[in-house]
Amino acid sequence: MKESSKVVIVTGGASGIGFKFAQSLSSEGHKIVIADLNGSEEAANSLIDQGSDALGVKVDVVNSDDVNNMVKQSLVKFGRIDALVNNAGLFTNLTLRPFEEISNEEWMRVMEVNTLGPFICAKAVAPSMRENSWGRIVNIASTVPIKGPPNMSHYVASKGAVIAFTRSLARELGGAGITVNAIAPGFTLSDGVLKNDLHSQMGDVTRKLSRSIQRDQVPEDLTGALNFLISDAAGFITGQTLAVDGGSVFL
Ligand SMILES: NC(=O)c1ccc[n+]([C@@H]2O[C@H](COP(=O)([O-])OP(=O)(O)OC[C@H]3O[C@@H](n4cnc5c(N)ncnc54)[C@H](O)[C@@H]3O)[C@@H](O)[C@H]2O)c1
């Protein structure tokens, strides 16, 4: 049976992994809301040019007014919100450094975008999903809380919090027909990684050798997992973290 078309908000969807998610979901026939600090409208227009239904909204995920406006505009345009992909995050422009050299302000900023952002967005979409007794929230975590790499302790802690939040929210929303899961990507050659030359700072172990499938990970490697978790078929799966990293960690 063909999957029904859903309205999916992708935060941080204008570039990197988020844009690949948006492209892939729209090629499955879903309607996409791109919610990004920069480039939302351009990204949405490029989906529309391909024949998809999309909306771009400029959103800072830690700003409640922006997020409420995102929900309002999504409802005006599409009449419902079926799924939220909490993808916006601070990673690719972070400087790797020992924890003693991370300022309190930098720690709090990473926590703010990576943990408060998903919290605010989930809170904002929940009423619409509750109304329909159906919803999907997918949080983009990382495998770093499992591996514990050095020199990015704020980022590692923030993604650990995303996994913990996913479990707690799954319990709270299960009765409303809403599933909440996380995808944990391995190190991925996203736009931000390539732009900031982060890949050349990562050794071959992180990029390839720790994996069962020993090659670089690209954003396209992640889209199948998201499409599945959004689908009707995944309705009895919640609170889970799915590692998509070529078999580096086993959860
Ligand atoms: N690239 C990797 O190796 C990797 C690995 C594991 C997890 N992740 C996670 O995947 C997600 C996407 O990563 P990426 O590599 O594509 O990053 P990226 O830097 O290439 O893209 C991030 C996008 O999020 C947007 N964004 C940033 N802050 C925002 C905010 N406050 N509000 C709205 N939008 C905001 C940016 O404008 C950008 O479009 C992040 O949550 C990241 O932590 C990435």
Coordinates of N, CA and C and ligand atoms in Angstrom, one line a residue, residues 12 14-18 35-38 59-62 87-92 109 113 140-142 155 159 185-188 190-193, ligand 1:
G12 N 16.5 23.0 10.6 CA 17.9 22.9 10.0 C 17.8 22.3 8.7
A14 N 17.6 23.5 5.6 CA 18.0 24.2 4.4 C 19.3 23.7 3.8
S15 N 20.1 23.0 4.7 CA 21.4 22.6 4.1 C 21.8 21.3 4.9
G16 N 22.9 20.7 4.5 CA 23.5 19.6 5.2 C 22.6 18.4 5.2
I17 N 22.6 17.6 6.3 CA 21.8 16.4 6.4 C 20.4 16.7 6.3
G18 N 20.0 17.9 6.9 CA 18.6 18.3 6.9 C 18.0 18.5 5.5
A35 N 12.5 24.6 8.1 CA 12.6 25.6 9.2 C 14.1 25.8 9.6
D36 N 14.7 26.8 9.1 CA 16.1 27.0 9.3 C 16.4 28.5 9.6
L37 N 17.5 28.7 10.2 CA 18.0 30.1 10.4 C 18.2 30.8 9.1
N38 N 18.8 30.1 8.2 CA 19.2 30.7 6.9 C 18.7 29.8 5.7
V59 N 13.5 30.3 11.0 CA 13.3 29.9 12.4 C 14.6 29.8 13.1
D60 N 14.7 30.4 14.3 CA 15.7 30.0 15.2 C 15.1 29.1 16.2
V61 N 15.5 27.8 16.3 CA 14.8 26.8 17.1 C 14.8 27.1 18.6
V62 N 15.7 28.0 19.0 CA 15.7 28.4 20.5 C 14.8 29.6 20.8
N87 N 16.4 18.3 13.6 CA 17.7 18.1 13.0 C 18.6 19.3 13.3
A88 N 18.1 20.5 13.5 CA 19.0 21.6 13.6 C 19.9 21.4 14.8
G89 N 21.2 21.7 14.6 CA 22.1 21.4 15.7 C 23.4 22.1 15.5
L90 N 24.1 22.4 16.6 CA 25.5 23.0 16.5 C 26.5 21.8 16.6
F91 N 27.2 21.7 15.5 CA 28.3 20.7 15.5 C 29.4 21.1 14.5
T92 N 29.0 21.4 13.3 CA 30.0 21.6 12.3 C 30.9 22.8 12.4
R109 N 25.7 27.4 25.1 CA 25.2 27.7 23.7 C 24.9 26.4 23.0
V113 N 21.1 25.2 21.7 CA 20.6 24.8 20.4 C 20.3 23.3 20.3
I140 N 17.5 14.1 15.9 CA 18.7 13.6 15.3 C 19.8 13.8 16.4
A141 N 20.2 12.6 16.9 CA 21.2 12.5 17.9 C 22.6 12.4 17.3
S142 N 23.3 11.4 17.8 CA 24.7 11.1 17.3 C 25.2 9.8 17.9
Y155 N 29.3 18.9 23.1 CA 28.5 18.3 22.0 C 28.1 16.9 22.4
K159 N 24.2 15.6 22.9 CA 23.5 14.5 22.2 C 23.1 13.3 23.1
P185 N 23.5 9.4 13.8 CA 24.4 9.2 12.7 C 25.8 9.1 13.2
G186 N 26.7 8.4 12.4 CA 28.1 8.5 12.6 C 28.6 9.8 11.9
F187 N 29.9 9.9 11.9 CA 30.5 11.1 11.3 C 30.2 11.2 9.8
T188 N 29.5 12.3 9.4 CA 28.9 12.3 8.1 C 29.4 13.5 7.3
S190 N 28.6 16.1 5.7 CA 27.5 17.1 5.4 C 28.1 18.3 4.8
D191 N 27.3 19.3 4.4 CA 27.7 20.6 3.9 C 28.6 21.3 4.9
G192 N 28.1 21.3 6.2 CA 28.9 22.0 7.2 C 30.2 21.4 7.5
V193 N 30.3 20.1 7.5 CA 31.6 19.4 7.7 C 32.5 19.7 6.6
Ligands
LIG1 N1 27.7 15.8 10.3 C1 28.0 14.9 11.2 O1 29.0 14.2 11.2 C2 26.9 14.5 12.2 C3 27.0 13.4 12.9 C4 26.1 13.1 13.9 C5 25.0 13.9 14.1 N2 24.9 15.1 13.4 C6 23.8 15.9 13.6 O2 23.0 16.1 12.4 C7 22.4 17.4 12.4 C8 22.7 18.1 11.1 O3 24.1 18.2 11.0 P1 24.9 18.7 9.7 O4 26.2 18.1 9.7 O5 24.0 18.6 8.5 O6 25.1 20.2 10.1 P2 25.2 21.5 9.1 O7 26.0 22.5 9.9 O8 25.7 21.1 7.8 O9 23.7 22.0 9.0 C9 23.0 22.5 10.1 C10 21.8 23.2 9.7 O10 21.1 23.6 10.9 C11 20.8 25.0 10.8 N3 20.8 25.6 12.1 C12 21.8 25.8 13.0 N4 21.4 26.3 14.1 C13 20.0 26.6 14.0 C14 19.1 27.2 14.8 N5 19.3 27.7 16.0 N6 17.8 27.2 14.3 C15 17.5 26.7 13.1 N7 18.4 26.2 12.3 C16 19.7 26.1 12.7 C17 21.9 25.6 9.9 O11 21.6 26.9 9.4 C18 22.2 24.5 8.9 O12 21.3 24.7 7.8 C19 22.9 18.1 13.7 O13 21.9 17.9 14.7 C20 24.2 17.4 14.0 O14 24.5 17.4 15.4 C21 25.8 15.4 12.4

